[in-house]
Short mmCIF file of C-alpha atoms in Angstrom, two decimals:
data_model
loop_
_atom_site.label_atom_id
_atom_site.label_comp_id
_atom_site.label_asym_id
_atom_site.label_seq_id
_atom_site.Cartn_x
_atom_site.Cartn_y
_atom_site.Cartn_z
CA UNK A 628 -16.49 -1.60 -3.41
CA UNK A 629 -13.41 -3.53 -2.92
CA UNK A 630 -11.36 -5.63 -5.43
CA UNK A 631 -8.14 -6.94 -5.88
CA UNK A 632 -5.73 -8.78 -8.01
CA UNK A 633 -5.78 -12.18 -7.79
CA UNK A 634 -4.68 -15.39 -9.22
CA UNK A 635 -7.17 -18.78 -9.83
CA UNK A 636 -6.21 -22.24 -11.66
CA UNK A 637 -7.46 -20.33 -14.48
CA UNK A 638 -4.85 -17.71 -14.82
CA UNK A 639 -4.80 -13.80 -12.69
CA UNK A 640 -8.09 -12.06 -12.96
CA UNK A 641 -9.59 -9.86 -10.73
CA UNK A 642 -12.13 -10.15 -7.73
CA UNK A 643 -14.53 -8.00 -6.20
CA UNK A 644 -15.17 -8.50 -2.79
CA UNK A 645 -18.63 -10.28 -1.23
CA UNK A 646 -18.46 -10.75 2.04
CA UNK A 647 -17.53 -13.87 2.49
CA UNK A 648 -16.25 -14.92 -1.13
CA UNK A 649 -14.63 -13.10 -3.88
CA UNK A 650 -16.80 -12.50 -7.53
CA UNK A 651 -14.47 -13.52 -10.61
CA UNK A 652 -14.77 -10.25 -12.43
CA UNK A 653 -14.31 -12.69 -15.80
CA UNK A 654 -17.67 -14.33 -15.03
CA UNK A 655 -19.45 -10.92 -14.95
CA UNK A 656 -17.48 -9.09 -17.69
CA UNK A 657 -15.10 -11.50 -19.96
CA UNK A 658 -14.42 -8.04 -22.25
CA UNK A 659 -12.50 -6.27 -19.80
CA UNK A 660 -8.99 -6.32 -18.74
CA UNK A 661 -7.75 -9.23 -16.45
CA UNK A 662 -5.16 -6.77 -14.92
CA UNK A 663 -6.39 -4.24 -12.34
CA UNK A 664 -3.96 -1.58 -13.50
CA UNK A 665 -5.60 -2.26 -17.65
CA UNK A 666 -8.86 -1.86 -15.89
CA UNK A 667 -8.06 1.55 -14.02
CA UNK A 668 -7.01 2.95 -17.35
CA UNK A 669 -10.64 2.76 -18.74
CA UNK A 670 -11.46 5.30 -16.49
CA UNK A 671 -13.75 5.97 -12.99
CA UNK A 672 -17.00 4.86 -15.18
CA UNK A 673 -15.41 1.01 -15.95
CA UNK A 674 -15.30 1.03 -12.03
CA UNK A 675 -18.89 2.43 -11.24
CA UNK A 676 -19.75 -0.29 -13.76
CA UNK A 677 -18.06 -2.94 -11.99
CA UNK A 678 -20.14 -2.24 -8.52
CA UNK A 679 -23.37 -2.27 -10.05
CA UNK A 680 -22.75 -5.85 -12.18
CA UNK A 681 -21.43 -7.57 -9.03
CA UNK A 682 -24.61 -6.89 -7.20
CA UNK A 683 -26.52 -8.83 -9.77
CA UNK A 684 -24.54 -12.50 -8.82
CA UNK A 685 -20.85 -14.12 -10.69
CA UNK A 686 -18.65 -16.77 -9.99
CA UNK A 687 -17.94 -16.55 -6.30
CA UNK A 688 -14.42 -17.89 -5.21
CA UNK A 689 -13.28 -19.24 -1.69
CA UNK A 690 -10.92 -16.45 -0.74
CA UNK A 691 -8.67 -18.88 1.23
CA UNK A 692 -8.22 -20.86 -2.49
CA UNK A 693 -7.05 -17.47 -4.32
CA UNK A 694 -3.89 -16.21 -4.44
CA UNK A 695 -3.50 -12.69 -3.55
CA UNK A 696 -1.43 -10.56 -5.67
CA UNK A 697 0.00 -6.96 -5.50
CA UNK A 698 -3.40 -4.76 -5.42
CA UNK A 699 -1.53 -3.34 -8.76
CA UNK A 700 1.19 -5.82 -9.98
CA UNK A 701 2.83 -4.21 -12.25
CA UNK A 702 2.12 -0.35 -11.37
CA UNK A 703 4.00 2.21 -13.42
CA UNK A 704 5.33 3.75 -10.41
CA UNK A 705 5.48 3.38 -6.90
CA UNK A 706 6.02 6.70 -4.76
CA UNK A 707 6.75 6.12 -1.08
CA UNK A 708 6.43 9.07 1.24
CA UNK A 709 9.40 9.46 4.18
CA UNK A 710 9.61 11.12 7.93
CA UNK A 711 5.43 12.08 6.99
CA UNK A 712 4.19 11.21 10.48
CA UNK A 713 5.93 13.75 13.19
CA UNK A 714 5.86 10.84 15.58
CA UNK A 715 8.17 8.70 13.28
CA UNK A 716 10.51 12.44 12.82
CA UNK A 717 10.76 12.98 16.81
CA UNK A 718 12.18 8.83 17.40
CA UNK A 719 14.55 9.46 14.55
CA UNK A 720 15.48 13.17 16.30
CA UNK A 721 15.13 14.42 12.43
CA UNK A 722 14.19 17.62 10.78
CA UNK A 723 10.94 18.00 10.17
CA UNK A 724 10.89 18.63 6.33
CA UNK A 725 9.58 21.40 4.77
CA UNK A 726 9.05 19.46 1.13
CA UNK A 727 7.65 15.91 1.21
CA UNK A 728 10.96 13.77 0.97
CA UNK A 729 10.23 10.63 -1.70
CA UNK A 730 11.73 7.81 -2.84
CA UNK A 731 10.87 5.45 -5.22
CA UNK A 732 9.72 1.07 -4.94
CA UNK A 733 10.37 -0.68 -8.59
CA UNK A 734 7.48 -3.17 -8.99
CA UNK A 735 9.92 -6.45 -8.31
CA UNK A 736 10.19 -5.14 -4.61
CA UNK A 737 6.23 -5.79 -3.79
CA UNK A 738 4.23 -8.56 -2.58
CA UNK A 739 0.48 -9.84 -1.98
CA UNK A 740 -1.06 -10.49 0.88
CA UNK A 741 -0.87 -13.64 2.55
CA UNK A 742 2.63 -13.96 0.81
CA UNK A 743 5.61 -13.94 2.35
CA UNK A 744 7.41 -11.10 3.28
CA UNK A 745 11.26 -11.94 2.16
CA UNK A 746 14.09 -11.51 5.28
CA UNK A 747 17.45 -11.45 2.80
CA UNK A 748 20.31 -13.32 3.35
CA UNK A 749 22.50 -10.34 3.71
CA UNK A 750 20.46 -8.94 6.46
CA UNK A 751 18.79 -10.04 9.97
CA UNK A 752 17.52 -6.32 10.61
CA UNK A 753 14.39 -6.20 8.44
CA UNK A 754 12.03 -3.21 9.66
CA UNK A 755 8.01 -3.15 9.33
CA UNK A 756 6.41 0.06 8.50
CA UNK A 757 2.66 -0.05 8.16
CA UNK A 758 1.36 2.88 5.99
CA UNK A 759 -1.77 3.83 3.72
CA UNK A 760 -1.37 3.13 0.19
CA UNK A 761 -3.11 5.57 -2.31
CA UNK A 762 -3.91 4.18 -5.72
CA UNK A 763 -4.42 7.28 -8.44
CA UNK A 764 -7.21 6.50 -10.76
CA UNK A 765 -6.94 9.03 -13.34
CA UNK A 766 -4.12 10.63 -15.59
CA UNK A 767 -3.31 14.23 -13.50
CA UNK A 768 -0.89 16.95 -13.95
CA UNK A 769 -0.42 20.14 -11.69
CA UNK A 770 -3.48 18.87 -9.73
CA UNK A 771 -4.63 21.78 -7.21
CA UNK A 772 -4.76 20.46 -3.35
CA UNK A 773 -8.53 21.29 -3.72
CA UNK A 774 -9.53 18.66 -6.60
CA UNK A 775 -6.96 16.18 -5.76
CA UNK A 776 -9.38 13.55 -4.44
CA UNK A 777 -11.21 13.44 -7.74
CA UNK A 778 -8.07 11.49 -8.97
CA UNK A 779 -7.98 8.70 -6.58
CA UNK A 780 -9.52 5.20 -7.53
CA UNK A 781 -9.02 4.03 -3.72
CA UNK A 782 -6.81 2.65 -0.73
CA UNK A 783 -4.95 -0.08 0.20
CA UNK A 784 -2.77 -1.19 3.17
CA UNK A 785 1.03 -1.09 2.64
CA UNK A 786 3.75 -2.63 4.46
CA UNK A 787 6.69 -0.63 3.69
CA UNK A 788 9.23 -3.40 4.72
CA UNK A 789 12.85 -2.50 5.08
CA UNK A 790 16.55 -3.47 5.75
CA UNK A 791 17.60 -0.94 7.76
CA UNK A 792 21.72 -1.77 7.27
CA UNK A 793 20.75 -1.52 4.06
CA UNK A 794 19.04 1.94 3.90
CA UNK A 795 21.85 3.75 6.02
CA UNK A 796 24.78 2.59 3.43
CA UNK A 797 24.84 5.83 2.14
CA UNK A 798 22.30 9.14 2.47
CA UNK A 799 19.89 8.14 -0.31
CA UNK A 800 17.83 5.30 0.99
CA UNK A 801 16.54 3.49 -1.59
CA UNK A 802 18.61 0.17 -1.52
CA UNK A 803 17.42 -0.79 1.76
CA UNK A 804 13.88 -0.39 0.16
CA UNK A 805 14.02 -2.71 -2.68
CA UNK A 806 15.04 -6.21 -1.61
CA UNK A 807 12.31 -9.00 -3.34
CA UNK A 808 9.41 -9.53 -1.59
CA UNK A 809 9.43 -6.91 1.14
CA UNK A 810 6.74 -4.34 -0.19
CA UNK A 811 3.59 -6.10 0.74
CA UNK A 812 0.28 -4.31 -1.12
CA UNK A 813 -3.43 -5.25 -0.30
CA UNK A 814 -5.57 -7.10 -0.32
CA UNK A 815 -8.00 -4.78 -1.26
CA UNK A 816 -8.32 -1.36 -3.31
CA UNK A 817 -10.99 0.02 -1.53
CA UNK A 818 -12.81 2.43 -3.96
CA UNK A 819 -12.62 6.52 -2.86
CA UNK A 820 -16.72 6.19 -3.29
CA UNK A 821 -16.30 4.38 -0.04
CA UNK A 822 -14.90 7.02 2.21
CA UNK A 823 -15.43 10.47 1.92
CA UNK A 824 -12.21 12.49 2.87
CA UNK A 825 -13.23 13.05 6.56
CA UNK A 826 -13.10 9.36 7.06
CA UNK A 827 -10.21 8.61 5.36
CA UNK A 828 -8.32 11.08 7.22
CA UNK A 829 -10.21 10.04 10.68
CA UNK A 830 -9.15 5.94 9.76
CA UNK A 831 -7.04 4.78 12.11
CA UNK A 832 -4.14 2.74 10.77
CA UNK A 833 -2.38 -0.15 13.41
CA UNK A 834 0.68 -2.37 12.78
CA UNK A 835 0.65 -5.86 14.83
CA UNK A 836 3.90 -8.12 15.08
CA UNK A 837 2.59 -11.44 16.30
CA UNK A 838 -0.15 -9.80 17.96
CA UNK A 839 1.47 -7.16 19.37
CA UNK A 840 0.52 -3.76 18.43
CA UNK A 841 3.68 -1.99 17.69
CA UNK A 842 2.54 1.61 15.54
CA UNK A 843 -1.28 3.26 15.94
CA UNK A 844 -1.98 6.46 14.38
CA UNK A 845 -4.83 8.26 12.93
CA UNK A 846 -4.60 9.15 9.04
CA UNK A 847 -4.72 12.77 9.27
CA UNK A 848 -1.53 12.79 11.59
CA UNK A 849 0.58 13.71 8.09
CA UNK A 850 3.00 16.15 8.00
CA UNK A 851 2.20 16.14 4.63
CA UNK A 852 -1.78 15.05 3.52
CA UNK A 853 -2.65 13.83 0.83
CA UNK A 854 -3.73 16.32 -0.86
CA UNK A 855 -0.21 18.09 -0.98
CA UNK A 856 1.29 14.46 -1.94
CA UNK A 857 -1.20 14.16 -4.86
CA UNK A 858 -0.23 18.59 -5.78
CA UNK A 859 3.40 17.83 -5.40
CA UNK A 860 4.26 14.88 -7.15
CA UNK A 861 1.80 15.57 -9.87
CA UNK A 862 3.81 18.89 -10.55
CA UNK A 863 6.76 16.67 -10.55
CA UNK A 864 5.66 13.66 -13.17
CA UNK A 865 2.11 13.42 -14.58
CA UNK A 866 0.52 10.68 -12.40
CA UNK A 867 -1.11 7.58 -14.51
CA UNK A 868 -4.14 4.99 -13.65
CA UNK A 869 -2.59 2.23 -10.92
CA UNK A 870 0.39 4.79 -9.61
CA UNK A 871 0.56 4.41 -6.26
CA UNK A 872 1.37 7.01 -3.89
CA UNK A 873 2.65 5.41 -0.32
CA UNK A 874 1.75 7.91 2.34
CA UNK A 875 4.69 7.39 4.87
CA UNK A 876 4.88 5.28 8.11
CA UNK A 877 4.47 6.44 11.60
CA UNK A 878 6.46 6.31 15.06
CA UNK A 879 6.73 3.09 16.74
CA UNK A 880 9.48 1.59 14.27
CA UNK A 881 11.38 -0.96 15.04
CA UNK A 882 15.02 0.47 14.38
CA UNK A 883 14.08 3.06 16.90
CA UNK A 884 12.95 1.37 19.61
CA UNK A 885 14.82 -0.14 23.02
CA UNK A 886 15.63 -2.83 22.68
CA UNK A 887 15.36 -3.23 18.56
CA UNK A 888 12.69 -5.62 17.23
CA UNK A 889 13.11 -7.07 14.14
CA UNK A 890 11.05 -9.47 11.95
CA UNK A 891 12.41 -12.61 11.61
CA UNK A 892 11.54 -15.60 9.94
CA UNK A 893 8.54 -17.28 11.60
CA UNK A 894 7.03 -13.50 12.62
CA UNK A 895 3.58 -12.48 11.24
CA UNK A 896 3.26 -8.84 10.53
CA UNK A 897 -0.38 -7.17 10.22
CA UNK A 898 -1.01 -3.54 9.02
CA UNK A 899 -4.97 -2.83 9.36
CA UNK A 900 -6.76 0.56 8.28
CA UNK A 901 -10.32 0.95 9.66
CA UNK A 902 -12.58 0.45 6.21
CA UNK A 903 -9.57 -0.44 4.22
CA UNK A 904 -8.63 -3.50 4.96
CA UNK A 905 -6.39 -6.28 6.74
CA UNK A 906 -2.89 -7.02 5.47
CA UNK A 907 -1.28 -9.74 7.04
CA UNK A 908 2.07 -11.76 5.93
CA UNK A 909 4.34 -13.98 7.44
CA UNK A 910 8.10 -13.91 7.18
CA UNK A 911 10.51 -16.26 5.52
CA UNK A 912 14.26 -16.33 5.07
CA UNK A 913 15.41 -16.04 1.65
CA UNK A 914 16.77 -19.19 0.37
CA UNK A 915 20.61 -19.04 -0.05
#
């Protein structure tokens, strides 16, 4: 199954895809939780439930009418992975880490898909990094490597867009990953029921710029899998329904290639994972 957050004339609800058209989750169940993270929180069974109701019909909705939101929009945290690909350590000529290296996205920083990615004014060097989102689905603490895909809900595309000036001000990073509108999320959460963890790790994951395919790697490629993301941060905080754990980007970065490319306004970046889904957004200069 895959659903995502989304936003009608009537207010944000959330959809379940069809095919062709999107199921208003409010025509099929009016009792539960408009907000995708609420709805995680009831627990794996509210989701099984889901699937089997939207077989039986609901509202369907012209995707291309909906506004896509965040896949969580207001998740309680957002962990982002860094230098987890050794194709994205070797073009930076960095360590390879021995410990996952994170930082964290506050929740003003993302965006849907279809929306626009946000180039600040401060800044004409605005980086894509297309990586796999993981959306946790259960409350876990100290989760072993072995049982850690029993706490996923599902996957998601995530462009992990930064300023690059920005990130090198100082040694911690995080400033140059926060700017409005440069996290993009979705469209879809892809439920774990769909891919069992040999396909997830076989998916391959590709990053366009206006066509152009600029990073291609398979999902198993991590330093780090996700299995030791979901042991290590879990021993760090207890994880919650709708934290998202962002798996890391991989070689083939702008910033590190000759010459630089950049977005810039008028670009249209795509990050696609086979079974996951399609993001796509264009970019827009923030207004002065």
């Amino acid at each position: 199954m895959r659903i995502a957050s989304i936003v009608t004339s009537e207010g944000p609800c959330v959809g379940v895809d069809d095919g062709d058209s999107v199921i208003d989750l409010r025509s099929l169940a009016p009792e539960l939780p408009a907000d995708l993270r609420r709805l995680l929180q009831l627990g794996p069974e509210a989701l099984a439930d889901i699937g089997r109701r939207a077989r039986t019909g609901g509202r369907r909705l012209d995707p291309e009418r909906v506004r896509f939101l965040p896949v969580i929009p207001g998740p309680h945290a957002v962990w982002c992975a860094a230098l987890n690909y050794p194709t994205h350590v070797r073009e930076g000529n960095w360590e390879r880490p021995s410990r996952p290296p994170f930082f964290l996205r506050v929740a003003g920083s993302l965006c849907g898909h279809l929306e626009p990615i946000v180039q600040p004014t401060v800044s004409e060097r605005l980086d894509y990094e297309g990586e796999l989102a993981v959306v946790i689905g259960r409350r876990a603490r100290h989760v072993p490597m072995a049982d850690a895909y029993e706490v996923i809900a599902g996957y998601s595309c995530f462009n992990d867009a930064s300023v690059r000036d920005w990130q090198r001000h100082t040694a911690q990073i995080t400033s140059g990953k926060n700017f409005a509108a440069t996290g993009a999320f979705g469209p879809w959460l892809t439920t774990v029921d769909e891919l069992a963890e040999n396909e997830i790790e076989n998916a391959e994951l590709t990053t366009r710029l206006n066509g152009t395919v600029m990073q291609r790697t398979k999902i198993g490629e991590m330093i780090f899998g996700i299995p030791e993301l979901i042991n290590y941060l879990s021993t760090i905080s207890e994880l919650l329904p709708g934290d998202v754990i962002v798996t890391g980007t991989p070689g083939g970065v702008g910033a590190r290639r000759t010459p630089q490319v950049f977005m810039n306004p008028g670009d249209l970046v795509e990050v696609e994972i086979d079974r996951v889904g399609l993001l796509r957004n264009p970019i827009v200069r923030e207004e002065s």
